JSON list of N, CA and C and ligand atoms in Angstrom, two decimals:
[
{"chain": "A", "resi": 1, "resn": "MET", "atom": "N", "xyz": [-78.36, 89.22, 78.50]},
{"chain": "A", "resi": 1, "resn": "MET", "atom": "CA", "xyz": [-79.47, 89.17, 77.91]},
{"chain": "A", "resi": 1, "resn": "MET", "atom": "C", "xyz": [-80.13, 88.04, 77.06]},
{"chain": "A", "resi": 2, "resn": "ASN", "atom": "N", "xyz": [-81.42, 87.46, 77.39]},
{"chain": "A", "resi": 2, "resn": "ASN", "atom": "CA", "xyz": [-82.31, 86.55, 76.57]},
{"chain": "A", "resi": 2, "resn": "ASN", "atom": "C", "xyz": [-82.46, 86.66, 74.98]},
{"chain": "A", "resi": 3, "resn": "LEU", "atom": "N", "xyz": [-82.70, 85.96, 74.00]},
{"chain": "A", "resi": 3, "resn": "LEU", "atom": "CA", "xyz": [-82.93, 86.15, 72.88]},
{"chain": "A", "resi": 3, "resn": "LEU", "atom": "C", "xyz": [-84.45, 86.73, 72.69]},
{"chain": "A", "resi": 4, "resn": "PRO", "atom": "N", "xyz": [-85.06, 87.33, 72.24]},
{"chain": "A", "resi": 4, "resn": "PRO", "atom": "CA", "xyz": [-86.31, 88.07, 71.90]},
{"chain": "A", "resi": 4, "resn": "PRO", "atom": "C", "xyz": [-87.44, 86.91, 71.59]},
{"chain": "A", "resi": 5, "resn": "GLN", "atom": "N", "xyz": [-88.69, 86.95, 72.34]},
{"chain": "A", "resi": 5, "resn": "GLN", "atom": "CA", "xyz": [-89.54, 86.16, 71.95]},
{"chain": "A", "resi": 5, "resn": "GLN", "atom": "C", "xyz": [-90.27, 86.30, 70.45]},
{"chain": "A", "resi": 6, "resn": "ILE", "atom": "N", "xyz": [-90.18, 85.27, 69.86]},
{"chain": "A", "resi": 6, "resn": "ILE", "atom": "CA", "xyz": [-91.22, 85.99, 68.33]},
{"chain": "A", "resi": 6, "resn": "ILE", "atom": "C", "xyz": [-92.52, 86.07, 68.75]},
{"chain": "A", "resi": 7, "resn": "ALA", "atom": "N", "xyz": [-93.21, 87.37, 68.60]},
{"chain": "A", "resi": 7, "resn": "ALA", "atom": "CA", "xyz": [-94.90, 87.28, 68.85]},
{"chain": "A", "resi": 7, "resn": "ALA", "atom": "C", "xyz": [-95.44, 87.18, 67.73]},
{"chain": "A", "resi": 8, "resn": "SER", "atom": "N", "xyz": [-94.77, 87.11, 66.49]},
{"chain": "A", "resi": 8, "resn": "SER", "atom": "CA", "xyz": [-95.57, 86.90, 65.24]},
{"chain": "A", "resi": 8, "resn": "SER", "atom": "C", "xyz": [-94.51, 86.52, 64.05]},
{"chain": "A", "resi": 9, "resn": "LYS", "atom": "N", "xyz": [-94.60, 85.74, 63.09]},
{"chain": "A", "resi": 9, "resn": "LYS", "atom": "CA", "xyz": [-93.86, 85.19, 62.05]},
{"chain": "A", "resi": 9, "resn": "LYS", "atom": "C", "xyz": [-94.14, 86.27, 60.73]},
{"chain": "A", "resi": 10, "resn": "LEU", "atom": "N", "xyz": [-94.76, 87.13, 61.15]},
{"chain": "A", "resi": 10, "resn": "LEU", "atom": "CA", "xyz": [-95.78, 88.28, 60.08]},
{"chain": "A", "resi": 10, "resn": "LEU", "atom": "C", "xyz": [-95.40, 89.82, 60.59]},
{"chain": "A", "resi": 11, "resn": "PRO", "atom": "N", "xyz": [-94.87, 90.36, 60.04]},
{"chain": "A", "resi": 11, "resn": "PRO", "atom": "CA", "xyz": [-94.45, 91.84, 60.04]},
{"chain": "A", "resi": 11, "resn": "PRO", "atom": "C", "xyz": [-96.06, 92.42, 60.25]},
{"chain": "A", "resi": 12, "resn": "SER", "atom": "N", "xyz": [-96.33, 94.02, 60.74]},
{"chain": "A", "resi": 12, "resn": "SER", "atom": "CA", "xyz": [-97.34, 94.67, 60.59]},
{"chain": "A", "resi": 12, "resn": "SER", "atom": "C", "xyz": [-97.31, 95.86, 60.16]},
{"chain": "A", "resi": 13, "resn": "LYS", "atom": "N", "xyz": [-98.32, 96.02, 59.28]},
{"chain": "A", "resi": 13, "resn": "LYS", "atom": "CA", "xyz": [-98.30, 96.91, 58.06]},
{"chain": "A", "resi": 13, "resn": "LYS", "atom": "C", "xyz": [-99.00, 98.19, 58.78]},
{"chain": "A", "resi": 14, "resn": "ILE", "atom": "N", "xyz": [-98.22, 99.14, 58.95]},
{"chain": "A", "resi": 14, "resn": "ILE", "atom": "CA", "xyz": [-98.62, 100.86, 59.59]},
{"chain": "A", "resi": 14, "resn": "ILE", "atom": "C", "xyz": [-98.87, 101.70, 58.97]},
{"chain": "A", "resi": 15, "resn": "GLU", "atom": "N", "xyz": [-100.09, 102.09, 58.70]},
{"chain": "A", "resi": 15, "resn": "GLU", "atom": "CA", "xyz": [-99.84, 103.43, 58.08]},
{"chain": "A", "resi": 15, "resn": "GLU", "atom": "C", "xyz": [-99.41, 104.82, 59.21]},
{"chain": "A", "resi": 16, "resn": "ILE", "atom": "N", "xyz": [-98.31, 105.25, 59.31]},
{"chain": "A", "resi": 16, "resn": "ILE", "atom": "CA", "xyz": [-97.76, 106.14, 60.51]},
{"chain": "A", "resi": 16, "resn": "ILE", "atom": "C", "xyz": [-98.19, 107.31, 59.89]},
{"chain": "A", "resi": 17, "resn": "GLN", "atom": "N", "xyz": [-98.38, 108.34, 61.03]},
{"chain": "A", "resi": 17, "resn": "GLN", "atom": "CA", "xyz": [-98.82, 109.42, 60.82]},
{"chain": "A", "resi": 17, "resn": "GLN", "atom": "C", "xyz": [-97.53, 110.57, 61.31]},
{"chain": "A", "resi": 18, "resn": "ALA", "atom": "N", "xyz": [-97.59, 111.31, 60.22]},
{"chain": "A", "resi": 18, "resn": "ALA", "atom": "CA", "xyz": [-96.29, 112.55, 60.29]},
{"chain": "A", "resi": 18, "resn": "ALA", "atom": "C", "xyz": [-96.29, 113.31, 61.78]},
{"chain": "A", "resi": 19, "resn": "HIS", "atom": "N", "xyz": [-94.97, 113.11, 62.78]},
{"chain": "A", "resi": 19, "resn": "HIS", "atom": "CA", "xyz": [-94.63, 113.99, 63.73]},
{"chain": "A", "resi": 19, "resn": "HIS", "atom": "C", "xyz": [-95.33, 112.61, 65.06]},
{"chain": "A", "resi": 20, "resn": "LYS", "atom": "N", "xyz": [-96.13, 111.73, 64.63]},
{"chain": "A", "resi": 20, "resn": "LYS", "atom": "CA", "xyz": [-96.80, 111.07, 66.26]},
{"chain": "A", "resi": 20, "resn": "LYS", "atom": "C", "xyz": [-95.68, 109.86, 66.35]},
{"chain": "A", "resi": 21, "resn": "ARG", "atom": "N", "xyz": [-95.79, 110.02, 67.70]},
{"chain": "A", "resi": 21, "resn": "ARG", "atom": "CA", "xyz": [-94.60, 108.85, 68.36]},
{"chain": "A", "resi": 21, "resn": "ARG", "atom": "C", "xyz": [-95.37, 107.55, 68.17]},
{"chain": "A", "resi": 22, "resn": "TYR", "atom": "N", "xyz": [-94.39, 106.39, 68.03]},
{"chain": "A", "resi": 22, "resn": "TYR", "atom": "CA", "xyz": [-94.65, 105.17, 68.32]},
{"chain": "A", "resi": 22, "resn": "TYR", "atom": "C", "xyz": [-93.80, 104.78, 68.94]},
{"chain": "A", "resi": 23, "resn": "VAL", "atom": "N", "xyz": [-94.18, 103.36, 69.57]},
{"chain": "A", "resi": 23, "resn": "VAL", "atom": "CA", "xyz": [-92.96, 102.81, 70.41]},
{"chain": "A", "resi": 23, "resn": "VAL", "atom": "C", "xyz": [-92.91, 101.21, 70.04]},
{"chain": "A", "resi": 24, "resn": "TRP", "atom": "N", "xyz": [-91.88, 100.63, 69.36]},
{"chain": "A", "resi": 24, "resn": "TRP", "atom": "CA", "xyz": [-91.74, 99.28, 68.95]},
{"chain": "A", "resi": 24, "resn": "TRP", "atom": "C", "xyz": [-91.31, 98.74, 70.09]},
{"chain": "A", "resi": 25, "resn": "CYS", "atom": "N", "xyz": [-91.85, 97.29, 70.44]},
{"chain": "A", "resi": 25, "resn": "CYS", "atom": "CA", "xyz": [-91.76, 96.53, 71.03]},
{"chain": "A", "resi": 25, "resn": "CYS", "atom": "C", "xyz": [-90.59, 95.61, 70.68]},
{"chain": "A", "resi": 26, "resn": "SER", "atom": "N", "xyz": [-89.55, 95.56, 71.07]},
{"chain": "A", "resi": 26, "resn": "SER", "atom": "CA", "xyz": [-88.04, 94.59, 70.89]},
{"chain": "A", "resi": 26, "resn": "SER", "atom": "C", "xyz": [-88.31, 93.28, 71.24]},
{"chain": "A", "resi": 27, "resn": "CYS", "atom": "N", "xyz": [-89.15, 93.48, 72.65]},
{"chain": "A", "resi": 27, "resn": "CYS", "atom": "CA", "xyz": [-88.51, 92.13, 73.46]},
{"chain": "A", "resi": 27, "resn": "CYS", "atom": "C", "xyz": [-89.21, 90.73, 72.89]},
{"chain": "A", "resi": 28, "resn": "GLY", "atom": "N", "xyz": [-90.29, 91.41, 72.40]},
{"chain": "A", "resi": 28, "resn": "GLY", "atom": "CA", "xyz": [-91.74, 90.40, 71.78]},
{"chain": "A", "resi": 28, "resn": "GLY", "atom": "C", "xyz": [-92.68, 89.83, 72.98]},
{"chain": "A", "resi": 29, "resn": "LEU", "atom": "N", "xyz": [-92.45, 90.49, 74.27]},
{"chain": "A", "resi": 29, "resn": "LEU", "atom": "CA", "xyz": [-93.68, 90.55, 75.26]},
{"chain": "A", "resi": 29, "resn": "LEU", "atom": "C", "xyz": [-94.57, 91.14, 75.61]},
{"chain": "A", "resi": 30, "resn": "SER", "atom": "N", "xyz": [-94.90, 92.12, 74.50]},
{"chain": "A", "resi": 30, "resn": "SER", "atom": "CA", "xyz": [-95.96, 92.90, 74.80]},
{"chain": "A", "resi": 30, "resn": "SER", "atom": "C", "xyz": [-97.07, 92.28, 74.04]},
{"chain": "A", "resi": 31, "resn": "MET", "atom": "N", "xyz": [-98.20, 92.74, 74.82]},
{"chain": "A", "resi": 31, "resn": "MET", "atom": "CA", "xyz": [-99.37, 91.95, 74.46]},
{"chain": "A", "resi": 31, "resn": "MET", "atom": "C", "xyz": [-100.33, 93.03, 73.45]},
{"chain": "A", "resi": 32, "resn": "LYS", "atom": "N", "xyz": [-99.97, 94.14, 72.96]},
{"chain": "A", "resi": 32, "resn": "LYS", "atom": "CA", "xyz": [-99.94, 95.05, 72.31]},
{"chain": "A", "resi": 32, "resn": "LYS", "atom": "C", "xyz": [-99.22, 95.07, 70.93]},
{"chain": "A", "resi": 33, "resn": "GLN", "atom": "N", "xyz": [-98.90, 94.08, 70.61]},
{"chain": "A", "resi": 33, "resn": "GLN", "atom": "CA", "xyz": [-97.81, 94.24, 69.21]},
{"chain": "A", "resi": 33, "resn": "GLN", "atom": "C", "xyz": [-98.34, 94.93, 67.97]},
{"chain": "A", "resi": 34, "resn": "PRO", "atom": "N", "xyz": [-97.46, 95.53, 67.33]},
{"chain": "A", "resi": 34, "resn": "PRO", "atom": "CA", "xyz": [-96.24, 95.58, 67.51]},
{"chain": "A", "resi": 34, "resn": "PRO", "atom": "C", "xyz": [-95.47, 96.61, 68.72]},
{"chain": "A", "resi": 35, "resn": "TYR", "atom": "N", "xyz": [-96.36, 96.99, 69.50]},
{"chain": "A", "resi": 35, "resn": "TYR", "atom": "CA", "xyz": [-96.08, 98.14, 70.36]},
{"chain": "A", "resi": 35, "resn": "TYR", "atom": "C", "xyz": [-95.65, 97.90, 71.63]},
{"chain": "A", "resi": 36, "resn": "CYS", "atom": "N", "xyz": [-95.12, 98.60, 72.14]},
{"chain": "A", "resi": 36, "resn": "CYS", "atom": "CA", "xyz": [-94.76, 97.76, 73.49]},
{"chain": "A", "resi": 36, "resn": "CYS", "atom": "C", "xyz": [-95.93, 98.18, 74.69]},
{"chain": "A", "resi": 37, "resn": "ASP", "atom": "N", "xyz": [-95.59, 97.48, 75.62]},
{"chain": "A", "resi": 37, "resn": "ASP", "atom": "CA", "xyz": [-96.88, 97.82, 76.70]},
{"chain": "A", "resi": 37, "resn": "ASP", "atom": "C", "xyz": [-96.04, 97.68, 77.97]},
{"chain": "A", "resi": 38, "resn": "GLY", "atom": "N", "xyz": [-94.48, 97.71, 78.05]},
{"chain": "A", "resi": 38, "resn": "GLY", "atom": "CA", "xyz": [-93.90, 98.20, 79.30]},
{"chain": "A", "resi": 38, "resn": "GLY", "atom": "C", "xyz": [-93.32, 96.42, 79.73]},
{"chain": "A", "resi": 39, "resn": "GLY", "atom": "N", "xyz": [-93.98, 95.48, 78.59]},
{"chain": "A", "resi": 39, "resn": "GLY", "atom": "CA", "xyz": [-93.30, 94.11, 79.00]},
{"chain": "A", "resi": 39, "resn": "GLY", "atom": "C", "xyz": [-92.13, 93.51, 79.04]},
{"chain": "A", "resi": 40, "resn": "HIS", "atom": "N", "xyz": [-91.05, 94.08, 78.83]},
{"chain": "A", "resi": 40, "resn": "HIS", "atom": "CA", "xyz": [-89.62, 94.43, 78.91]},
{"chain": "A", "resi": 40, "resn": "HIS", "atom": "C", "xyz": [-89.39, 94.50, 79.79]},
{"chain": "A", "resi": 41, "resn": "LYS", "atom": "N", "xyz": [-89.77, 94.96, 80.85]},
{"chain": "A", "resi": 41, "resn": "LYS", "atom": "CA", "xyz": [-89.06, 95.50, 82.24]},
{"chain": "A", "resi": 41, "resn": "LYS", "atom": "C", "xyz": [-88.21, 94.34, 82.66]},
{"chain": "A", "resi": 42, "resn": "GLY", "atom": "N", "xyz": [-87.03, 94.34, 83.02]},
{"chain": "A", "resi": 42, "resn": "GLY", "atom": "CA", "xyz": [-86.16, 93.55, 83.38]},
{"chain": "A", "resi": 42, "resn": "GLY", "atom": "C", "xyz": [-85.46, 92.36, 82.71]},
{"chain": "A", "resi": 43, "resn": "THR", "atom": "N", "xyz": [-85.62, 92.58, 81.20]},
{"chain": "A", "resi": 43, "resn": "THR", "atom": "CA", "xyz": [-85.59, 91.80, 80.47]},
{"chain": "A", "resi": 43, "resn": "THR", "atom": "C", "xyz": [-84.09, 92.33, 79.59]},
{"chain": "A", "resi": 44, "resn": "GLY", "atom": "N", "xyz": [-83.78, 93.41, 79.99]},
{"chain": "A", "resi": 44, "resn": "GLY", "atom": "CA", "xyz": [-82.23, 93.90, 79.03]},
{"chain": "A", "resi": 44, "resn": "GLY", "atom": "C", "xyz": [-82.78, 94.57, 77.81]},
{"chain": "A", "resi": 45, "resn": "PHE", "atom": "N", "xyz": [-83.84, 94.42, 77.37]},
{"chain": "A", "resi": 45, "resn": "PHE", "atom": "CA", "xyz": [-84.37, 94.63, 76.09]},
{"chain": "A", "resi": 45, "resn": "PHE", "atom": "C", "xyz": [-85.07, 96.31, 76.23]},
{"chain": "A", "resi": 46, "resn": "LYS", "atom": "N", "xyz": [-84.91, 97.32, 75.06]},
{"chain": "A", "resi": 46, "resn": "LYS", "atom": "CA", "xyz": [-85.46, 98.50, 75.37]},
{"chain": "A", "resi": 46, "resn": "LYS", "atom": "C", "xyz": [-86.34, 98.39, 74.12]},
{"chain": "A", "resi": 47, "resn": "PRO", "atom": "N", "xyz": [-87.33, 99.42, 74.15]},
{"chain": "A", "resi": 47, "resn": "PRO", "atom": "CA", "xyz": [-88.20, 99.57, 73.08]},
{"chain": "A", "resi": 47, "resn": "PRO", "atom": "C", "xyz": [-87.83, 100.48, 71.91]},
{"chain": "A", "resi": 48, "resn": "ILE", "atom": "N", "xyz": [-88.10, 100.55, 70.55]},
{"chain": "A", "resi": 48, "resn": "ILE", "atom": "CA", "xyz": [-87.45, 101.99, 69.88]},
{"chain": "A", "resi": 48, "resn": "ILE", "atom": "C", "xyz": [-88.52, 102.44, 69.64]},
{"chain": "A", "resi": 49, "resn": "ILE", "atom": "N", "xyz": [-88.13, 104.10, 69.57]},
{"chain": "A", "resi": 49, "resn": "ILE", "atom": "CA", "xyz": [-89.22, 105.05, 69.38]},
{"chain": "A", "resi": 49, "resn": "ILE", "atom": "C", "xyz": [-89.17, 105.60, 67.38]},
{"chain": "A", "resi": 50, "resn": "ILE", "atom": "N", "xyz": [-90.26, 105.31, 67.10]},
{"chain": "A", "resi": 50, "resn": "ILE", "atom": "CA", "xyz": [-90.41, 105.65, 65.71]},
{"chain": "A", "resi": 50, "resn": "ILE", "atom": "C", "xyz": [-91.17, 107.21, 65.71]},
{"chain": "A", "resi": 51, "resn": "GLN", "atom": "N", "xyz": [-90.63, 108.14, 64.96]},
{"chain": "A", "resi": 51, "resn": "GLN", "atom": "CA", "xyz": [-91.19, 109.10, 64.52]},
{"chain": "A", "resi": 51, "resn": "GLN", "atom": "C", "xyz": [-90.71, 109.73, 63.15]},
{"chain": "A", "resi": 52, "resn": "GLU", "atom": "N", "xyz": [-91.37, 109.99, 62.25]},
{"chain": "A", "resi": 52, "resn": "GLU", "atom": "CA", "xyz": [-91.46, 110.53, 61.29]},
{"chain": "A", "resi": 52, "resn": "GLU", "atom": "C", "xyz": [-91.76, 111.63, 60.64]},
{"chain": "A", "resi": 53, "resn": "SER", "atom": "N", "xyz": [-91.20, 112.68, 59.73]},
{"chain": "A", "resi": 53, "resn": "SER", "atom": "CA", "xyz": [-91.47, 113.73, 59.46]},
{"chain": "A", "resi": 53, "resn": "SER", "atom": "C", "xyz": [-92.64, 113.58, 58.25]},
{"chain": "A", "resi": 54, "resn": "GLU", "atom": "N", "xyz": [-93.40, 112.82, 57.60]},
{"chain": "A", "resi": 54, "resn": "GLU", "atom": "CA", "xyz": [-94.37, 112.52, 56.73]},
{"chain": "A", "resi": 54, "resn": "GLU", "atom": "C", "xyz": [-95.12, 111.51, 57.05]},
{"chain": "A", "resi": 55, "resn": "ASN", "atom": "N", "xyz": [-96.24, 111.26, 56.63]},
{"chain": "A", "resi": 55, "resn": "ASN", "atom": "CA", "xyz": [-97.20, 110.26, 56.45]},
{"chain": "A", "resi": 55, "resn": "ASN", "atom": "C", "xyz": [-96.65, 109.09, 55.86]},
{"chain": "A", "resi": 56, "resn": "LYS", "atom": "N", "xyz": [-96.39, 107.88, 56.18]},
{"chain": "A", "resi": 56, "resn": "LYS", "atom": "CA", "xyz": [-96.01, 106.75, 55.13]},
{"chain": "A", "resi": 56, "resn": "LYS", "atom": "C", "xyz": [-96.19, 105.59, 55.77]},
{"chain": "A", "resi": 57, "resn": "THR", "atom": "N", "xyz": [-96.33, 104.48, 54.97]},
{"chain": "A", "resi": 57, "resn": "THR", "atom": "CA", "xyz": [-96.33, 103.03, 55.37]},
{"chain": "A", "resi": 57, "resn": "THR", "atom": "C", "xyz": [-95.24, 102.50, 55.48]},
{"chain": "A", "resi": 58, "resn": "ILE", "atom": "N", "xyz": [-95.23, 101.64, 56.50]},
{"chain": "A", "resi": 58, "resn": "ILE", "atom": "CA", "xyz": [-94.32, 100.96, 56.80]},
{"chain": "A", "resi": 58, "resn": "ILE", "atom": "C", "xyz": [-94.30, 99.49, 57.52]},
{"chain": "A", "resi": 59, "resn": "PHE", "atom": "N", "xyz": [-93.56, 98.37, 57.69]},
{"chain": "A", "resi": 59, "resn": "PHE", "atom": "CA", "xyz": [-94.02, 97.01, 57.98]},
{"chain": "A", "resi": 59, "resn": "PHE", "atom": "C", "xyz": [-92.83, 96.77, 59.16]},
{"chain": "A", "resi": 60, "resn": "LEU", "atom": "N", "xyz": [-93.39, 96.63, 60.11]},
{"chain": "A", "resi": 60, "resn": "LEU", "atom": "CA", "xyz": [-92.95, 96.75, 61.48]},
{"chain": "A", "resi": 60, "resn": "LEU", "atom": "C", "xyz": [-92.72, 95.00, 61.96]},
{"chain": "A", "resi": 61, "resn": "CYS", "atom": "N", "xyz": [-91.31, 95.04, 62.34]},
{"chain": "A", "resi": 61, "resn": "CYS", "atom": "CA", "xyz": [-91.14, 93.47, 62.42]},
{"chain": "A", "resi": 61, "resn": "CYS", "atom": "C", "xyz": [-91.73, 92.98, 63.80]},
{"chain": "A", "resi": 62, "resn": "ASN", "atom": "N", "xyz": [-92.39, 91.61, 63.45]},
{"chain": "A", "resi": 62, "resn": "ASN", "atom": "CA", "xyz": [-93.20, 91.02, 64.44]},
{"chain": "A", "resi": 62, "resn": "ASN", "atom": "C", "xyz": [-92.29, 89.83, 65.46]},
{"chain": "A", "resi": 63, "resn": "CYS", "atom": "N", "xyz": [-90.89, 89.84, 64.40]},
{"chain": "A", "resi": 63, "resn": "CYS", "atom": "CA", "xyz": [-90.29, 88.23, 64.91]},
{"chain": "A", "resi": 63, "resn": "CYS", "atom": "C", "xyz": [-89.10, 88.45, 65.56]},
{"chain": "A", "resi": 64, "resn": "LYS", "atom": "N", "xyz": [-88.95, 89.67, 65.99]},
{"chain": "A", "resi": 64, "resn": "LYS", "atom": "CA", "xyz": [-88.06, 90.20, 66.60]},
{"chain": "A", "resi": 64, "resn": "LYS", "atom": "C", "xyz": [-86.51, 90.20, 66.17]},
{"chain": "A", "resi": 65, "resn": "LYS", "atom": "N", "xyz": [-86.50, 89.40, 64.92]},
{"chain": "A", "resi": 65, "resn": "LYS", "atom": "CA", "xyz": [-85.23, 88.69, 64.69]},
{"chain": "A", "resi": 65, "resn": "LYS", "atom": "C", "xyz": [-84.65, 89.56, 63.66]},
{"chain": "A", "resi": 66, "resn": "THR", "atom": "N", "xyz": [-85.30, 90.88, 62.95]},
{"chain": "A", "resi": 66, "resn": "THR", "atom": "CA", "xyz": [-84.44, 91.83, 62.12]},
{"chain": "A", "resi": 66, "resn": "THR", "atom": "C", "xyz": [-83.44, 92.07, 62.27]},
{"chain": "A", "resi": 67, "resn": "SER", "atom": "N", "xyz": [-82.80, 92.58, 61.47]},
{"chain": "A", "resi": 67, "resn": "SER", "atom": "CA", "xyz": [-81.39, 93.01, 61.52]},
{"chain": "A", "resi": 67, "resn": "SER", "atom": "C", "xyz": [-81.72, 94.89, 61.13]},
{"chain": "A", "resi": 68, "resn": "ASN", "atom": "N", "xyz": [-82.49, 94.94, 60.80]},
{"chain": "A", "resi": 68, "resn": "ASN", "atom": "CA", "xyz": [-82.61, 96.47, 60.57]},
{"chain": "A", "resi": 68, "resn": "ASN", "atom": "C", "xyz": [-83.91, 96.93, 61.43]},
{"chain": "A", "resi": 69, "resn": "SER", "atom": "N", "xyz": [-84.27, 96.83, 62.71]},
{"chain": "A", "resi": 69, "resn": "SER", "atom": "CA", "xyz": [-85.08, 97.23, 63.91]},
{"chain": "A", "resi": 69, "resn": "SER", "atom": "C", "xyz": [-85.17, 98.77, 63.60]},
{"chain": "A", "resi": 70, "resn": "PRO", "atom": "N", "xyz": [-86.71, 99.01, 64.03]},
{"chain": "A", "resi": 70, "resn": "PRO", "atom": "CA", "xyz": [-87.75, 98.07, 63.95]},
{"chain": "A", "resi": 70, "resn": "PRO", "atom": "C", "xyz": [-88.57, 97.25, 62.51]},
{"chain": "A", "resi": 71, "resn": "TYR", "atom": "N", "xyz": [-87.56, 98.01, 61.54]},
{"chain": "A", "resi": 71, "resn": "TYR", "atom": "CA", "xyz": [-88.57, 97.51, 60.31]},
{"chain": "A", "resi": 71, "resn": "TYR", "atom": "C", "xyz": [-88.20, 96.33, 59.62]},
{"chain": "A", "resi": 72, "resn": "CYS", "atom": "N", "xyz": [-89.53, 95.27, 59.44]},
{"chain": "A", "resi": 72, "resn": "CYS", "atom": "CA", "xyz": [-89.19, 94.28, 58.71]},
{"chain": "A", "resi": 72, "resn": "CYS", "atom": "C", "xyz": [-87.94, 93.81, 57.73]},
{"chain": "A", "resi": 73, "resn": "ASP", "atom": "N", "xyz": [-86.98, 93.15, 57.71]},
{"chain": "A", "resi": 73, "resn": "ASP", "atom": "CA", "xyz": [-86.16, 92.91, 56.63]},
{"chain": "A", "resi": 73, "resn": "ASP", "atom": "C", "xyz": [-86.41, 91.54, 55.97]},
{"chain": "A", "resi": 74, "resn": "GLY", "atom": "N", "xyz": [-87.31, 90.79, 56.15]},
{"chain": "A", "resi": 74, "resn": "GLY", "atom": "CA", "xyz": [-87.60, 89.27, 55.52]},
{"chain": "A", "resi": 74, "resn": "GLY", "atom": "C", "xyz": [-87.10, 88.32, 56.16]},
{"chain": "A", "resi": 75, "resn": "THR", "atom": "N", "xyz": [-86.39, 88.61, 57.40]},
{"chain": "A", "resi": 75, "resn": "THR", "atom": "CA", "xyz": [-86.00, 87.44, 58.19]},
{"chain": "A", "resi": 75, "resn": "THR", "atom": "C", "xyz": [-86.90, 86.50, 58.54]},
{"chain": "A", "resi": 76, "resn": "HIS", "atom": "N", "xyz": [-88.19, 86.68, 58.91]},
{"chain": "A", "resi": 76, "resn": "HIS", "atom": "CA", "xyz": [-89.18, 85.85, 58.82]},
{"chain": "A", "resi": 76, "resn": "HIS", "atom": "C", "xyz": [-89.65, 84.89, 58.08]},
{"chain": "A", "resi": 77, "resn": "ASN", "atom": "N", "xyz": [-89.07, 84.92, 57.03]},
{"chain": "A", "resi": 77, "resn": "ASN", "atom": "CA", "xyz": [-89.38, 84.17, 55.97]},
{"chain": "A", "resi": 77, "resn": "ASN", "atom": "C", "xyz": [-88.33, 82.54, 56.45]},
{"chain": "A", "resi": 78, "resn": "ASN", "atom": "N", "xyz": [-87.19, 82.85, 57.37]},
{"chain": "A", "resi": 78, "resn": "ASN", "atom": "CA", "xyz": [-86.41, 81.85, 57.72]},
{"chain": "A", "resi": 78, "resn": "ASN", "atom": "C", "xyz": [-86.38, 81.32, 58.90]},
{"chain": "A", "resi": 79, "resn": "LEU", "atom": "N", "xyz": [-87.74, 81.55, 59.85]},
{"chain": "A", "resi": 79, "resn": "LEU", "atom": "CA", "xyz": [-87.73, 81.09, 60.72]},
{"chain": "A", "resi": 79, "resn": "LEU", "atom": "C", "xyz": [-88.42, 79.72, 60.53]},
{"chain": "P", "resi": 1, "resn": "LIG", "atom": "S1", "xyz": [-91.41, 90.05, 61.20]},
{"chain": "P", "resi": 1, "resn": "LIG", "atom": "FE1", "xyz": [-89.14, 90.19, 61.49]},
{"chain": "P", "resi": 1, "resn": "LIG", "atom": "S2", "xyz": [-88.24, 90.30, 59.59]},
{"chain": "P", "resi": 1, "resn": "LIG", "atom": "FE2", "xyz": [-90.28, 90.05, 59.05]}
]
């Protein structure tokens, strides 16, 4: 498996809706960041599904180097 591509060195602030399904790109190749568009095919990476029971604000990692996928953990500050 190759290393993921850095899509951006800033996270995406997302207002997610309760019970709605979101699919986070883990490979960095999607053209619809921070969401999966199927670009991971053949890379060994798999997207991560996000679904919460309540509305909330989250920060999704776009550098793809976080240790808390799919959420930003501040790693982008050291890239
Ligand atoms: S955008 Fe990846 S850790 Fe913040």
